[in-house]
CSV table of C-alpha atoms and ligand atoms in Angstrom, one decimal:
chain,number,residue,atom,x,y,z
A,8,MET,CA,0.1,0.0,-0.1
A,9,PRO,CA,1.6,3.3,-1.4
A,10,ASP,CA,2.0,5.9,1.6
A,11,ARG,CA,-0.9,8.0,0.8
A,12,THR,CA,0.1,11.1,2.9
A,13,MET,CA,3.6,11.2,1.0
A,14,LEU,CA,2.4,10.7,-2.2
A,15,MET,CA,-0.5,13.4,-1.9
A,16,ARG,CA,2.2,16.0,-0.8
A,17,ASP,CA,4.4,15.1,-3.5
A,18,LEU,CA,1.4,16.0,-5.9
A,19,GLU,CA,0.6,19.1,-4.2
A,20,ILE,CA,4.2,20.3,-4.4
A,21,ALA,CA,4.2,19.4,-8.1
A,22,LEU,CA,0.8,21.2,-8.4
A,23,GLU,CA,1.8,24.1,-6.6
A,24,LYS,CA,4.7,24.7,-8.6
A,25,LEU,CA,2.7,25.1,-11.8
A,26,LYS,CA,2.4,28.7,-13.8
A,27,ASP,CA,-0.3,30.9,-12.5
A,28,PHE,CA,-2.6,33.4,-14.9
A,29,VAL,CA,-0.5,36.2,-16.0
A,30,ASN,CA,-3.3,39.0,-16.0
A,31,PRO,CA,-6.5,37.0,-14.5
A,32,VAL,CA,-10.0,38.2,-15.6
A,33,GLU,CA,-12.0,38.9,-12.9
A,34,LYS,CA,-15.3,38.5,-15.0
A,35,LEU,CA,-14.4,34.9,-16.0
A,36,GLU,CA,-13.2,33.9,-12.0
A,37,GLN,CA,-9.8,33.0,-13.2
A,38,TYR,CA,-7.8,31.9,-10.0
A,39,ARG,CA,-5.5,28.8,-10.1
A,40,THR,CA,-6.7,26.0,-7.9
A,41,PRO,CA,-4.5,25.8,-4.6
A,42,GLY,CA,-2.1,22.7,-4.9
A,43,ASN,CA,-3.8,21.1,-2.0
A,44,ILE,CA,-7.2,21.2,-3.4
A,45,ALA,CA,-6.2,20.2,-7.0
A,46,ALA,CA,-4.5,17.2,-5.5
A,47,LEU,CA,-6.9,16.3,-3.2
A,48,MET,CA,-9.4,16.4,-6.4
A,49,ILE,CA,-7.0,14.2,-8.6
A,50,TRP,CA,-6.4,12.0,-5.7
A,51,GLU,CA,-9.8,11.0,-5.2
A,52,ALA,CA,-10.5,10.4,-8.7
A,53,SER,CA,-7.5,8.2,-8.9
A,54,LEU,CA,-8.5,6.3,-5.7
A,55,ARG,CA,-12.0,5.4,-7.6
A,56,ARG,CA,-10.1,4.5,-10.9
A,57,ASP,CA,-11.9,7.6,-12.5
A,58,LEU,CA,-8.7,8.8,-14.1
A,59,HIS,CA,-8.0,5.7,-15.9
A,60,ARG,CA,-10.8,5.7,-18.1
A,61,ASP,CA,-10.4,6.6,-22.1
A,62,ILE,CA,-10.1,10.4,-21.6
A,63,VAL,CA,-10.5,13.0,-18.8
A,64,VAL,CA,-11.9,16.5,-19.9
A,65,ASP,CA,-11.1,19.6,-17.7
A,66,LEU,CA,-13.6,22.3,-18.5
A,67,GLY,CA,-12.4,25.7,-17.8
A,68,CYS,CA,-9.2,24.3,-17.5
A,69,GLY,CA,-7.1,27.7,-17.2
A,70,THR,CA,-3.7,27.2,-16.3
A,71,GLY,CA,-4.0,23.5,-16.8
A,72,VAL,CA,-3.5,22.3,-12.8
A,73,LEU,CA,-6.2,19.5,-13.2
A,74,THR,CA,-5.0,18.0,-16.6
A,75,TYR,CA,-1.5,18.1,-15.5
A,76,GLY,CA,-2.2,16.3,-12.3
A,77,SER,CA,-4.6,13.7,-14.3
A,78,LEU,CA,-1.8,13.1,-16.8
A,79,LEU,CA,0.6,12.9,-13.9
A,80,LEU,CA,-1.3,10.2,-12.0
A,81,GLY,CA,-1.8,8.1,-15.2
A,82,ALA,CA,-4.8,9.0,-17.4
A,83,SER,CA,-4.3,8.3,-20.9
A,84,SER,CA,-5.1,11.4,-22.5
A,85,ALA,CA,-7.0,14.6,-21.4
A,86,LEU,CA,-8.8,17.5,-23.1
A,87,CYS,CA,-8.3,20.8,-21.7
A,88,LEU,CA,-10.9,23.4,-22.4
A,89,ASP,CA,-11.2,27.3,-21.5
A,90,ILE,CA,-12.8,30.1,-23.1
A,91,ASP,CA,-9.8,32.5,-22.9
A,92,TRP,CA,-6.6,32.0,-25.3
A,93,SER,CA,-4.1,33.7,-22.7
A,94,ALA,CA,-5.0,31.1,-20.2
A,95,LEU,CA,-4.6,28.5,-22.5
A,96,TYR,CA,-1.1,29.9,-23.2
A,97,VAL,CA,0.0,29.0,-19.8
A,98,ALA,CA,-1.9,25.9,-19.5
A,99,ARG,CA,0.5,24.8,-22.7
A,100,GLU,CA,3.5,25.9,-21.0
A,101,ASN,CA,2.5,23.9,-17.7
A,102,LEU,CA,1.7,20.6,-19.8
A,103,VAL,CA,4.5,20.8,-22.3
A,104,GLY,CA,5.9,17.7,-20.7
A,105,PHE,CA,3.0,15.5,-21.5
A,106,SER,CA,3.3,16.5,-25.2
A,107,GLY,CA,1.2,14.2,-27.2
A,108,LEU,CA,-1.1,13.1,-24.6
A,109,PHE,CA,-3.5,16.2,-24.4
A,110,ASP,CA,-5.5,18.5,-26.5
A,111,LEU,CA,-5.9,22.4,-25.8
A,112,VAL,CA,-9.4,23.8,-26.9
A,113,ALA,CA,-10.8,27.3,-26.9
A,114,GLY,CA,-14.4,27.4,-26.4
A,115,ASP,CA,-17.4,28.4,-24.4
A,116,ALA,CA,-18.1,25.3,-21.9
A,117,ARG,CA,-21.9,26.6,-21.6
A,118,ASN,CA,-22.1,26.2,-25.4
A,119,LEU,CA,-21.2,22.4,-25.8
A,120,PRO,CA,-22.4,19.8,-26.9
A,121,MET,CA,-19.2,18.3,-27.0
A,122,ARG,CA,-18.5,14.6,-28.0
A,123,PRO,CA,-15.3,13.0,-26.6
A,124,ILE,CA,-13.9,10.3,-28.7
A,125,SER,CA,-15.2,7.9,-25.8
A,126,ASP,CA,-18.1,7.3,-23.6
A,127,LYS,CA,-15.9,6.1,-20.9
A,128,CYS,CA,-14.7,9.5,-19.8
A,129,THR,CA,-14.5,11.7,-16.7
A,130,VAL,CA,-14.7,15.3,-16.3
A,131,ILE,CA,-12.8,17.1,-13.7
A,132,MET,CA,-13.3,20.7,-13.2
A,133,ASN,CA,-12.9,23.8,-11.0
A,134,PRO,CA,-15.6,26.1,-12.6
A,135,PRO,CA,-16.4,29.5,-12.2
A,136,PHE,CA,-18.4,29.6,-8.8
A,137,GLY,CA,-21.1,31.7,-10.3
A,138,VAL,CA,-20.1,35.0,-8.4
A,139,LYS,CA,-19.2,36.8,-11.0
A,140,THR,CA,-21.8,35.5,-13.9
A,141,ARG,CA,-24.8,34.3,-11.8
A,142,GLY,CA,-25.5,30.7,-12.9
A,143,ALA,CA,-21.9,29.9,-14.6
A,144,ASP,CA,-21.6,27.0,-12.1
A,145,ILE,CA,-24.8,25.4,-12.7
A,146,GLU,CA,-24.4,26.0,-16.6
A,147,PHE,CA,-20.9,24.2,-16.1
A,148,LEU,CA,-22.5,21.4,-14.4
A,149,LYS,CA,-25.1,20.6,-17.1
A,150,ALA,CA,-22.0,20.8,-20.0
A,151,ALA,CA,-20.0,18.3,-17.9
A,152,LEU,CA,-23.1,16.0,-17.4
A,153,GLY,CA,-23.7,16.3,-21.1
A,154,THR,CA,-20.0,15.5,-22.0
A,155,CYS,CA,-19.2,12.5,-19.7
A,156,SER,CA,-20.8,9.6,-17.4
A,157,THR,CA,-18.5,10.5,-14.5
A,158,VAL,CA,-18.2,14.0,-13.5
A,159,TYR,CA,-15.7,15.7,-10.6
A,160,SER,CA,-16.6,19.3,-9.8
A,161,LEU,CA,-15.7,21.6,-7.2
A,162,HIS,CA,-18.2,24.4,-5.7
A,163,LYS,CA,-18.8,26.9,-2.7
A,164,TYR,CA,-20.3,24.8,0.0
A,165,SER,CA,-23.6,25.7,1.2
A,166,LEU,CA,-26.6,23.5,1.6
A,167,GLU,CA,-28.6,25.3,-0.6
A,168,SER,CA,-26.2,25.1,-3.7
A,169,LEU,CA,-26.1,21.1,-3.1
A,170,LYS,CA,-29.7,21.1,-3.2
A,171,LEU,CA,-29.7,22.7,-6.4
A,172,ILE,CA,-26.9,20.6,-7.8
A,173,SER,CA,-28.6,17.7,-6.9
A,174,LYS,CA,-31.7,18.5,-8.3
A,175,VAL,CA,-30.2,19.4,-11.7
A,176,ALA,CA,-27.9,15.9,-11.3
A,177,GLU,CA,-31.1,14.1,-10.7
A,178,GLU,CA,-33.0,15.6,-13.6
A,179,LEU,CA,-30.2,14.7,-16.0
A,180,GLY,CA,-29.9,11.0,-14.6
A,181,PHE,CA,-26.9,11.3,-12.2
A,182,ALA,CA,-26.5,10.3,-8.6
A,183,LEU,CA,-24.3,12.9,-6.6
A,184,SER,CA,-22.1,12.1,-3.8
A,185,VAL,CA,-20.2,14.8,-1.6
A,186,VAL,CA,-16.5,13.2,-2.0
A,187,THR,CA,-15.2,15.6,0.7
A,188,LYS,CA,-15.4,19.2,2.2
A,189,ALA,CA,-12.3,21.3,2.2
A,190,THR,CA,-11.2,25.0,3.1
A,191,MET,CA,-10.3,27.0,0.1
A,192,VAL,CA,-7.5,29.9,0.7
A,193,LEU,CA,-7.1,32.3,-2.1
A,194,LYS,CA,-4.8,35.3,-2.0
A,195,GLN,CA,-6.3,38.3,-2.6
A,196,ARG,CA,-5.3,40.1,-6.3
A,197,LEU,CA,-6.9,43.2,-6.2
A,198,ARG,CA,-6.3,46.5,-4.5
A,199,HIS,CA,-9.6,47.0,-3.1
A,200,HIS,CA,-9.5,43.9,-1.0
A,201,ARG,CA,-8.4,44.5,2.3
A,202,LYS,CA,-7.7,41.0,3.7
A,203,LYS,CA,-4.5,39.4,2.0
A,204,THR,CA,-6.5,36.1,1.7
A,205,HIS,CA,-9.9,34.6,1.3
A,206,ARG,CA,-11.0,31.5,3.0
A,207,PHE,CA,-14.3,29.8,2.3
A,208,GLU,CA,-15.4,26.2,2.4
A,209,VAL,CA,-15.8,24.1,-0.9
A,210,ALA,CA,-17.2,20.6,-1.5
A,211,LEU,CA,-15.8,18.4,-4.0
A,212,ILE,CA,-18.8,16.3,-5.6
A,213,ARG,CA,-18.8,13.2,-7.8
A,214,LEU,CA,-21.6,12.8,-10.2
A,215,VAL,CA,-22.0,9.4,-11.8
A,216,LYS,CA,-24.7,8.5,-14.5
A,217,THR,CA,-27.2,6.3,-12.8
A,218,SER,CA,-27.2,3.6,-15.3
A,219,GLU,CA,-23.4,3.3,-14.5
A,220,CYS,CA,-23.9,3.0,-10.8
A,221,GLY,CA,-23.3,-0.5,-9.2
A,222,GLY,CA,-20.0,-1.3,-10.6
A,223,VAL,CA,-16.8,-1.4,-8.9
A,224,GLY,CA,-15.8,1.5,-6.6
A,225,ARG,CA,-19.0,3.3,-7.6
B,328,SAH,N1,-9.2,24.9,-13.3
B,328,SAH,C1,-8.2,25.9,-13.7
B,328,SAH,C2,-9.0,27.1,-13.6
B,328,SAH,C3,-10.1,27.8,-12.5
B,328,SAH,S1,-10.9,29.2,-12.7
B,328,SAH,C4,-7.1,26.2,-12.5
B,328,SAH,O1,-6.7,25.7,-11.6
B,328,SAH,O2,-6.2,27.0,-13.2
B,328,SAH,C5,-12.0,29.1,-14.1
B,328,SAH,C6,-11.7,29.0,-15.4
B,328,SAH,O3,-12.9,29.0,-16.0
B,328,SAH,C7,-10.9,30.3,-16.0
B,328,SAH,O4,-9.6,29.7,-16.7
B,328,SAH,C8,-12.0,30.7,-17.0
B,328,SAH,O5,-11.1,31.3,-18.0
B,328,SAH,C9,-12.7,29.8,-17.4
B,328,SAH,N2,-13.9,30.1,-17.9
B,328,SAH,C10,-14.9,30.8,-17.4
B,328,SAH,N3,-15.7,31.0,-18.2
B,328,SAH,C11,-15.8,30.1,-19.2
B,328,SAH,C12,-16.6,29.5,-20.0
B,328,SAH,N4,-17.8,29.9,-20.5
B,328,SAH,N5,-16.1,28.5,-20.8
B,328,SAH,C13,-15.0,28.1,-20.7
B,328,SAH,N6,-14.3,28.3,-19.8
B,328,SAH,C14,-14.5,29.4,-19.1
């Protein structure tokens, strides 16, 4: 049995070293997923063997942190989609060592459908929380559920939002579980922010198409 703490920590360190957004766009809620949170997401998906499907799709991939972690832990291919070219340039630099294993796609996640080459795919994403563009989180969620049969997504934690997500998931034929809760700490980047950091609770959720529930590890 591998030393879980050590491996998680190694992953966290590797992810924390990646390049950040150059000129983050507030409206697009661009912030790089902190290393500890990204590592947790990748680790949990790997434990459930959800990274070892045909393709991992990272919607709103930004700097490519989640794509990087997925490939590092053995995903065979990945698709990194973002609406912002300058974010994709950063992702390309971060992912250069995995050349041939990923595609970078510029596009609007709210305007899919996008059909991956295989149904055996997993979305792993940290979408906008819907703070700057109301409802963006739910639009991303719907897009993800229309793309792959297994989805990992990070959301601002509140019972209200979990209820809404759960309702959307059920309507689209998915079962939801909360994998874990965590505290996200973001460095404040704008002058008008008085505090240096902003802390809040997030929930990592996993959604699986109901027709696929009941198999190994599900
Ligand atoms: N997971 C990434 C970025 C998280 S921030 C990382 O850790 O680096 C949310 C990302 O969603 C940003 O990169 C932003 O550009 C992207 N985004 C916002 N609206 C989008 C849309 N409509 N379609 C695709 N990407 C979008």
